[in-house]
Short mmCIF file of C-alpha atoms in Angstrom, two decimals:
data_model
loop_
_atom_site.label_atom_id
_atom_site.label_comp_id
_atom_site.label_asym_id
_atom_site.label_seq_id
_atom_site.Cartn_x
_atom_site.Cartn_y
_atom_site.Cartn_z
CA UNK A 1429 11.77 61.66 25.41
CA UNK A 1430 8.04 61.31 26.04
CA UNK A 1431 6.36 57.96 25.77
CA UNK A 1432 4.24 59.10 22.82
CA UNK A 1433 7.44 59.99 20.94
CA UNK A 1434 8.83 56.49 21.39
CA UNK A 1435 5.60 55.00 20.07
CA UNK A 1436 5.83 57.20 16.97
CA UNK A 1437 9.29 55.86 16.14
CA UNK A 1438 9.40 54.05 12.76
CA UNK A 1439 10.49 50.82 14.50
CA UNK A 1440 7.36 50.67 16.63
CA UNK A 1441 5.24 51.81 13.70
CA UNK A 1442 6.61 48.82 11.77
CA UNK A 1443 5.72 46.50 14.67
CA UNK A 1444 2.25 47.96 14.75
CA UNK A 1445 1.85 47.41 11.04
CA UNK A 1446 2.89 43.76 11.44
CA UNK A 1447 0.29 43.29 14.16
CA UNK A 1448 -2.38 44.77 11.86
CA UNK A 1449 -1.21 42.50 9.07
CA UNK A 1450 -1.43 39.38 11.27
CA UNK A 1451 -4.87 40.16 12.65
CA UNK A 1452 -6.23 40.96 9.19
CA UNK A 1453 -5.04 37.61 7.77
CA UNK A 1454 -7.38 34.82 8.82
CA UNK A 1455 -5.04 32.12 7.49
CA UNK A 1456 -2.19 33.38 9.64
CA UNK A 1457 -4.45 33.46 12.69
CA UNK A 1458 -5.57 29.92 11.97
CA UNK A 1459 -1.96 28.72 11.77
CA UNK A 1460 -0.97 30.62 14.89
CA UNK A 1461 -3.83 29.53 17.13
CA UNK A 1462 -5.71 26.74 15.39
CA UNK A 1463 -2.90 24.27 14.74
CA UNK A 1464 -1.47 24.35 18.31
CA UNK A 1465 -4.94 23.80 19.74
CA UNK A 1466 -5.60 20.89 17.40
CA UNK A 1467 -2.22 19.35 18.24
CA UNK A 1468 -2.78 19.69 21.98
CA UNK A 1469 -6.22 18.11 21.73
CA UNK A 1470 -4.94 15.30 19.52
CA UNK A 1471 -1.85 14.43 21.52
CA UNK A 1472 -3.44 15.08 24.89
CA UNK A 1473 -6.69 13.17 24.51
CA UNK A 1474 -6.93 11.21 21.30
CA UNK A 1475 -3.49 9.77 20.54
CA UNK A 1476 -2.13 7.36 23.09
CA UNK A 1477 -0.09 4.19 23.09
CA UNK A 1478 -2.45 2.64 25.58
CA UNK A 1479 -4.35 -0.27 24.06
CA UNK A 1480 -8.13 0.00 24.39
CA UNK A 1481 -11.02 -1.98 22.90
CA UNK A 1482 -8.71 -4.30 21.04
CA UNK A 1483 -10.69 -7.09 19.41
CA UNK A 1484 -9.81 -10.61 20.50
CA UNK A 1485 -11.30 -14.07 20.00
CA UNK A 1486 -11.72 -16.96 22.42
CA UNK A 1487 -11.67 -20.68 21.73
CA UNK A 1488 -12.96 -22.36 24.90
CA UNK A 1489 -12.69 -26.12 24.47
CA UNK A 1490 -13.17 -26.63 28.22
CA UNK A 1491 -16.30 -24.55 28.90
CA UNK A 1492 -15.85 -25.08 32.62
CA UNK A 1493 -15.99 -22.79 35.65
CA UNK A 1494 -12.36 -21.65 35.56
CA UNK A 1495 -12.27 -20.84 31.85
CA UNK A 1496 -15.60 -18.98 32.07
CA UNK A 1497 -14.33 -16.84 34.95
CA UNK A 1498 -11.22 -15.82 33.02
CA UNK A 1499 -13.28 -15.11 29.89
CA UNK A 1500 -15.62 -12.94 31.96
CA UNK A 1501 -12.62 -10.94 33.18
CA UNK A 1502 -11.50 -10.45 29.58
CA UNK A 1503 -15.00 -9.30 28.61
CA UNK A 1504 -15.24 -6.64 31.33
CA UNK A 1505 -11.69 -5.37 30.78
CA UNK A 1506 -11.63 -2.08 28.82
CA UNK A 1507 -8.52 -3.12 26.93
CA UNK A 1508 -10.36 -5.92 25.14
CA UNK A 1509 -13.47 -6.53 23.17
CA UNK A 1510 -14.24 -10.23 22.81
CA UNK A 1511 -15.36 -10.03 19.19
CA UNK A 1512 -15.96 -13.73 18.51
CA UNK A 1513 -16.08 -17.14 20.16
CA UNK A 1514 -14.46 -19.79 17.98
CA UNK A 1515 -15.86 -23.30 17.71
CA UNK A 1516 -12.72 -25.21 16.75
CA UNK A 1517 -8.97 -24.85 16.40
CA UNK A 1518 -9.44 -24.68 12.62
CA UNK A 1519 -11.18 -21.30 13.03
CA UNK A 1520 -8.09 -19.62 14.53
CA UNK A 1521 -6.12 -18.99 11.34
CA UNK A 1522 -9.12 -17.62 9.36
CA UNK A 1523 -9.90 -15.33 12.31
CA UNK A 1524 -6.45 -13.76 12.02
CA UNK A 1525 -6.72 -13.46 8.26
CA UNK A 1526 -9.72 -11.18 8.59
CA UNK A 1527 -7.31 -8.61 10.01
CA UNK A 1528 -9.72 -7.68 12.81
CA UNK A 1529 -8.53 -10.05 15.55
CA UNK A 1530 -5.34 -9.22 17.44
CA UNK A 1531 -5.24 -12.16 19.87
CA UNK A 1532 -6.88 -15.56 20.27
CA UNK A 1533 -7.03 -17.10 23.77
CA UNK A 1534 -7.32 -20.89 23.74
CA UNK A 1535 -8.50 -22.94 26.72
CA UNK A 1536 -7.77 -26.66 26.29
CA UNK A 1537 -10.02 -29.54 27.41
CA UNK A 1538 -10.23 -30.22 31.17
CA UNK A 1539 -8.83 -26.80 32.04
CA UNK A 1540 -10.60 -26.64 35.40
CA UNK A 1541 -9.84 -30.29 36.28
CA UNK A 1542 -6.17 -29.84 35.44
CA UNK A 1543 -6.11 -26.77 37.66
CA UNK A 1544 -7.88 -28.39 40.61
CA UNK A 1545 -6.42 -31.91 40.59
CA UNK A 1546 -3.03 -31.46 38.94
CA UNK A 1547 -2.56 -27.89 40.22
CA UNK A 1548 -1.32 -26.95 36.76
CA UNK A 1549 -3.18 -25.87 33.63
CA UNK A 1550 -2.21 -24.25 30.35
CA UNK A 1551 -3.70 -21.40 28.37
CA UNK A 1552 -2.55 -20.67 24.83
CA UNK A 1553 -2.31 -16.99 23.81
CA UNK A 1554 -1.86 -16.53 20.06
CA UNK A 1555 -1.03 -12.97 18.96
CA UNK A 1556 -0.79 -11.26 15.58
CA UNK A 1557 2.83 -10.13 15.87
CA UNK A 1558 2.91 -8.31 12.54
CA UNK A 1559 2.57 -5.35 14.92
CA UNK A 1560 5.02 -6.46 17.66
CA UNK A 1561 4.37 -3.61 20.09
CA UNK A 1562 0.63 -4.20 20.16
CA UNK A 1563 1.13 -7.97 20.36
CA UNK A 1564 3.49 -7.64 23.31
CA UNK A 1565 1.22 -5.21 25.13
CA UNK A 1566 -1.92 -7.31 24.68
CA UNK A 1567 -0.10 -10.48 25.70
CA UNK A 1568 1.08 -8.80 28.89
CA UNK A 1569 -2.44 -7.57 29.65
CA UNK A 1570 -3.85 -11.11 29.32
CA UNK A 1571 -1.01 -12.53 31.40
CA UNK A 1572 -1.84 -10.06 34.16
CA UNK A 1573 -5.52 -11.04 34.12
CA UNK A 1574 -4.61 -14.71 34.39
CA UNK A 1575 -2.10 -13.94 37.15
CA UNK A 1576 -4.79 -12.06 39.11
CA UNK A 1577 -7.13 -15.04 38.88
CA UNK A 1578 -4.29 -17.34 39.93
CA UNK A 1579 -3.57 -15.18 42.99
CA UNK A 1580 -7.21 -15.42 44.02
CA UNK A 1581 -7.00 -19.20 43.88
CA UNK A 1582 -3.78 -19.16 45.88
CA UNK A 1583 -5.49 -17.22 48.64
CA UNK A 1584 -8.34 -19.71 48.96
CA UNK A 1585 -6.34 -22.93 48.89
CA UNK A 1586 -3.33 -24.48 50.60
CA UNK A 1587 -2.07 -26.18 47.45
CA UNK A 1588 -0.60 -23.68 44.92
CA UNK A 1589 -2.26 -23.57 41.54
CA UNK A 1590 -0.28 -22.89 38.38
CA UNK A 1591 -1.69 -21.64 35.10
CA UNK A 1592 1.01 -21.63 32.49
CA UNK A 1593 0.25 -19.43 29.45
CA UNK A 1594 1.71 -20.73 26.20
CA UNK A 1595 2.38 -17.76 23.93
CA UNK A 1596 2.73 -17.82 20.14
CA UNK A 1597 3.55 -14.78 17.99
CA UNK A 1598 2.17 -15.31 14.50
CA UNK A 1599 3.83 -13.79 11.37
CA UNK A 1600 6.67 -12.26 13.39
CA UNK A 1601 7.91 -14.74 16.01
CA UNK A 1602 11.15 -12.81 16.61
CA UNK A 1603 9.18 -9.55 17.20
CA UNK A 1604 11.28 -7.59 14.74
CA UNK A 1605 10.42 -3.92 14.65
CA UNK A 1606 11.05 -3.81 10.90
CA UNK A 1607 7.95 -5.93 10.32
CA UNK A 1608 5.81 -3.02 11.50
CA UNK A 1609 8.20 -0.22 10.53
CA UNK A 1610 8.80 -1.07 6.87
CA UNK A 1611 5.14 -1.16 5.67
CA UNK A 1612 4.53 2.14 7.45
CA UNK A 1613 7.55 3.86 5.95
CA UNK A 1614 6.78 2.41 2.52
CA UNK A 1615 3.29 3.90 2.76
CA UNK A 1616 4.58 7.24 4.00
CA UNK A 1617 7.29 7.61 1.35
CA UNK A 1618 5.21 6.52 -1.64
CA UNK A 1619 2.25 8.71 -0.80
CA UNK A 1620 4.12 11.88 0.15
CA UNK A 1621 6.66 11.71 -2.69
CA UNK A 1622 4.02 11.03 -5.34
CA UNK A 1623 1.79 13.85 -4.11
CA UNK A 1624 4.71 16.26 -3.85
CA UNK A 1625 6.09 15.49 -7.31
CA UNK A 1626 2.83 16.09 -9.17
CA UNK A 1627 1.61 18.94 -7.02
CA UNK A 1628 4.06 21.33 -8.72
CA UNK A 1629 3.73 19.95 -12.25
CA UNK A 1630 0.88 22.10 -13.57
CA UNK A 1631 1.39 25.11 -11.35
CA UNK A 1632 4.98 25.27 -12.61
CA UNK A 1633 3.63 25.76 -16.12
CA UNK A 1634 1.55 28.66 -14.89
CA UNK A 1635 4.52 30.32 -13.22
CA UNK A 1636 6.80 29.86 -16.20
CA UNK A 1637 4.17 31.22 -18.58
CA UNK A 1638 4.12 28.06 -20.68
CA UNK A 1639 0.57 27.15 -19.78
CA UNK A 1640 -0.67 28.73 -22.99
CA UNK A 1641 1.26 26.15 -24.97
CA UNK A 1642 -0.67 23.39 -23.23
CA UNK A 1643 -3.99 25.17 -23.66
CA UNK A 1644 -3.64 25.60 -27.41
CA UNK A 1645 -2.61 21.97 -27.93
CA UNK A 1646 -5.20 19.70 -29.58
CA UNK A 1647 -5.23 17.31 -26.59
CA UNK A 1648 -8.27 17.42 -24.27
CA UNK A 1649 -7.66 18.44 -20.63
CA UNK A 1650 -7.96 14.85 -19.37
CA UNK A 1651 -5.10 13.67 -21.58
CA UNK A 1652 -2.99 16.64 -20.61
CA UNK A 1653 -3.43 15.72 -16.94
CA UNK A 1654 -2.72 12.04 -17.54
CA UNK A 1655 0.36 12.91 -19.61
CA UNK A 1656 1.63 14.92 -16.68
CA UNK A 1657 1.29 11.93 -14.34
CA UNK A 1658 2.80 9.17 -16.48
CA UNK A 1659 6.52 9.99 -15.95
CA UNK A 1660 5.98 10.23 -12.20
CA UNK A 1661 4.16 6.88 -12.23
CA UNK A 1662 7.19 5.05 -13.61
CA UNK A 1663 9.59 6.93 -11.34
CA UNK A 1664 7.44 5.88 -8.38
CA UNK A 1665 7.63 2.23 -9.42
CA UNK A 1666 11.42 2.52 -9.39
CA UNK A 1667 11.16 4.10 -5.97
CA UNK A 1668 9.00 1.18 -4.82
CA UNK A 1669 11.54 -1.33 -6.15
CA UNK A 1670 14.35 0.31 -4.20
CA UNK A 1671 12.29 0.26 -1.00
CA UNK A 1672 11.31 -3.40 -1.40
CA UNK A 1673 14.88 -4.51 -2.16
CA UNK A 1674 16.26 -2.60 0.82
CA UNK A 1675 13.55 -4.05 3.07
CA UNK A 1676 14.28 -7.63 2.07
CA UNK A 1677 18.07 -7.63 1.74
CA UNK A 1678 19.06 -4.89 4.18
CA UNK A 1679 16.44 -5.17 6.92
CA UNK A 1680 15.69 -8.92 6.57
CA UNK A 1681 12.02 -8.13 6.11
CA UNK A 1682 10.02 -11.34 5.52
CA UNK A 1683 8.12 -11.47 2.25
CA UNK A 1684 5.46 -14.17 2.34
CA UNK A 1685 3.11 -12.99 -0.40
CA UNK A 1686 3.00 -12.40 -4.14
CA UNK A 1687 5.40 -9.81 -5.60
CA UNK A 1688 3.21 -9.14 -8.71
CA UNK A 1689 0.23 -8.54 -6.42
CA UNK A 1690 2.25 -6.09 -4.32
CA UNK A 1691 3.25 -4.15 -7.45
CA UNK A 1692 -0.32 -4.18 -8.75
CA UNK A 1693 -1.82 -2.77 -5.53
CA UNK A 1694 1.10 -0.33 -5.14
CA UNK A 1695 0.33 0.95 -8.64
CA UNK A 1696 -3.19 1.72 -7.47
CA UNK A 1697 -1.86 3.73 -4.51
CA UNK A 1698 0.64 5.56 -6.76
CA UNK A 1699 -2.16 6.54 -9.18
CA UNK A 1700 -4.27 7.69 -6.24
CA UNK A 1701 -1.41 9.82 -4.87
CA UNK A 1702 -0.61 11.27 -8.31
CA UNK A 1703 -4.27 12.19 -8.79
CA UNK A 1704 -4.27 13.93 -5.42
CA UNK A 1705 -1.09 15.80 -6.37
CA UNK A 1706 -2.65 16.95 -9.65
CA UNK A 1707 -5.68 18.17 -7.74
CA UNK A 1708 -3.42 20.24 -5.48
CA UNK A 1709 -1.51 21.55 -8.50
CA UNK A 1710 -4.73 22.67 -10.21
CA UNK A 1711 -6.02 24.27 -7.02
CA UNK A 1712 -3.00 26.40 -6.11
CA UNK A 1713 -1.41 29.44 -7.72
CA UNK A 1714 2.29 28.94 -6.98
CA UNK A 1715 4.83 26.18 -6.53
CA UNK A 1716 5.52 27.25 -2.96
CA UNK A 1717 1.86 26.98 -2.04
CA UNK A 1718 1.59 23.58 -3.73
CA UNK A 1719 4.65 22.22 -1.90
CA UNK A 1720 3.49 23.64 1.43
CA UNK A 1721 0.04 22.13 1.01
CA UNK A 1722 1.51 18.78 -0.05
CA UNK A 1723 3.96 18.51 2.83
CA UNK A 1724 2.11 20.17 5.68
CA UNK A 1725 -1.34 19.12 4.56
CA UNK A 1726 -0.44 15.49 3.97
CA UNK A 1727 2.34 14.76 6.47
CA UNK A 1728 0.30 15.04 9.67
CA UNK A 1729 -2.75 13.04 8.47
CA UNK A 1730 -0.51 10.33 7.06
CA UNK A 1731 1.51 10.06 10.28
CA UNK A 1732 -1.53 10.05 12.53
CA UNK A 1733 -4.12 8.10 10.58
CA UNK A 1734 -2.11 5.36 8.88
CA UNK A 1735 -2.01 3.14 11.95
CA UNK A 1736 1.66 2.26 12.27
CA UNK A 1737 2.46 4.95 14.88
CA UNK A 1738 -0.82 5.07 16.80
CA UNK A 1739 -3.42 2.27 16.84
CA UNK A 1740 -6.53 3.60 15.12
CA UNK A 1741 -8.86 1.60 17.37
CA UNK A 1742 -7.64 3.67 20.36
CA UNK A 1743 -8.87 6.90 18.81
CA UNK A 1744 -12.31 8.45 19.35
CA UNK A 1745 -14.94 7.46 16.80
CA UNK A 1746 -14.84 10.78 14.83
CA UNK A 1747 -11.08 10.35 14.26
CA UNK A 1748 -11.55 6.72 13.25
CA UNK A 1749 -14.09 7.88 10.67
CA UNK A 1750 -11.75 10.66 9.50
CA UNK A 1751 -8.97 8.10 9.02
CA UNK A 1752 -11.02 6.41 6.32
CA UNK A 1753 -10.43 9.30 3.90
CA UNK A 1754 -6.63 8.98 4.15
CA UNK A 1755 -5.36 6.65 1.39
CA UNK A 1756 -2.35 5.56 3.43
CA UNK A 1757 -4.58 3.75 5.95
CA UNK A 1758 -5.86 1.36 3.29
CA UNK A 1759 -2.48 0.82 1.65
CA UNK A 1760 -0.85 0.06 5.02
CA UNK A 1761 -3.40 -2.71 5.60
CA UNK A 1762 -2.74 -4.04 2.08
CA UNK A 1763 1.06 -4.09 2.46
CA UNK A 1764 0.92 -5.90 5.79
CA UNK A 1765 -1.53 -8.44 4.44
CA UNK A 1766 0.48 -9.17 1.29
CA UNK A 1767 4.08 -8.94 2.53
CA UNK A 1768 3.74 -10.37 6.04
CA UNK A 1769 0.65 -12.55 6.08
CA UNK A 1770 0.96 -13.77 2.51
CA UNK A 1771 -2.70 -13.12 1.70
CA UNK A 1772 -4.15 -12.85 -1.80
CA UNK A 1773 -6.49 -10.44 -3.54
CA UNK A 1774 -9.54 -12.13 -1.97
CA UNK A 1775 -8.48 -10.78 1.44
CA UNK A 1776 -7.69 -7.21 0.35
CA UNK A 1777 -10.15 -6.45 -2.45
CA UNK A 1778 -12.17 -4.07 -0.28
CA UNK A 1779 -9.11 -1.92 0.53
CA UNK A 1780 -8.06 -1.94 -3.14
CA UNK A 1781 -11.59 -0.93 -4.17
CA UNK A 1782 -11.47 2.04 -1.78
CA UNK A 1783 -8.18 3.22 -3.31
CA UNK A 1784 -9.58 2.87 -6.85
CA UNK A 1785 -12.66 4.92 -5.92
CA UNK A 1786 -10.42 7.59 -4.34
CA UNK A 1787 -8.29 7.69 -7.50
CA UNK A 1788 -11.27 8.35 -9.77
CA UNK A 1789 -12.63 10.91 -7.33
CA UNK A 1790 -9.38 12.90 -7.17
CA UNK A 1791 -8.91 12.65 -10.95
CA UNK A 1792 -12.44 13.88 -11.66
CA UNK A 1793 -12.02 16.75 -9.20
CA UNK A 1794 -8.66 17.63 -10.74
CA UNK A 1795 -10.20 17.66 -14.21
CA UNK A 1796 -12.98 19.93 -12.99
CA UNK A 1797 -10.45 22.36 -11.52
CA UNK A 1798 -8.48 22.28 -14.75
CA UNK A 1799 -11.57 23.17 -16.78
CA UNK A 1800 -12.22 26.15 -14.56
CA UNK A 1801 -8.73 27.44 -15.25
CA UNK A 1802 -9.36 27.14 -18.98
CA UNK A 1803 -12.39 29.37 -18.91
#
């Protein structure tokens, strides 16, 4: 049989038709070629477990030659950014409570004299171990810098010098992985489940043909949308209770803050997620599309930009800016501050304010989309 005859066979004609269909559909092309490229770029260049530009603080009570040399090495190291120089030991705890400082390096009085005349000096390294992996990595980096300086001294002198770092892990002295894992999973579950549940609520009415019943009701569109979200709000609070109880009693997660405050701020996140789900529901035409958009559209940003899998400060500046529009980033900071550090509303009001603004934004956009459907 000639080659042209084989190509005219219905099987090959069907394959040809599928090719035409794929190349005509821009969305399919974007999924086929766009997503792999984005993933390669993200995982190859942007997302790494290497710690870079981590902000640390220094309390130098000695201010002598040896302490200044070690501080200079910390300043020029790409892993660190010496963000502040503390003036007293009383400034250490407030520095950690800002949430911006990962490590504080403390040089005691007479550091250089102890090193030269007693051949032994101590450096205190205090780490925020609410993220144990980062705390361990940063502590090891600083230990290596001190060890390098010590080796230089050994080479220039007959008498061996010893600098003994004293390490403290704040908030998580046992370096339990659950301390970092639980707030991240809590954020992931609450956000994705809330978005998914409400994303099909309105579009389901459209598919079942019962939307007309809602449209002819005397309630305004805003109340219809809020009424849709209320049952899911209470179900989400039950979901939160189960997660908190399992964290405390099953995973031995420490809880150092206020339980009412945690529920209050979690309610804000739940409302934000429900508003986002309603926006998706009003913007899509089928339940399948709503679920696909909720899972695929939310899962990757939440995993990447929350901060519990990949440190946000390691990412390029455009990705750090993009992370600010993901609600989970702000809630993750809130949960860690309340549950682990025991902080109050004064320390987290900015993050809560961001979530409240996002909630009103998504709700207003959802209402606008709903009005368009009514016309």
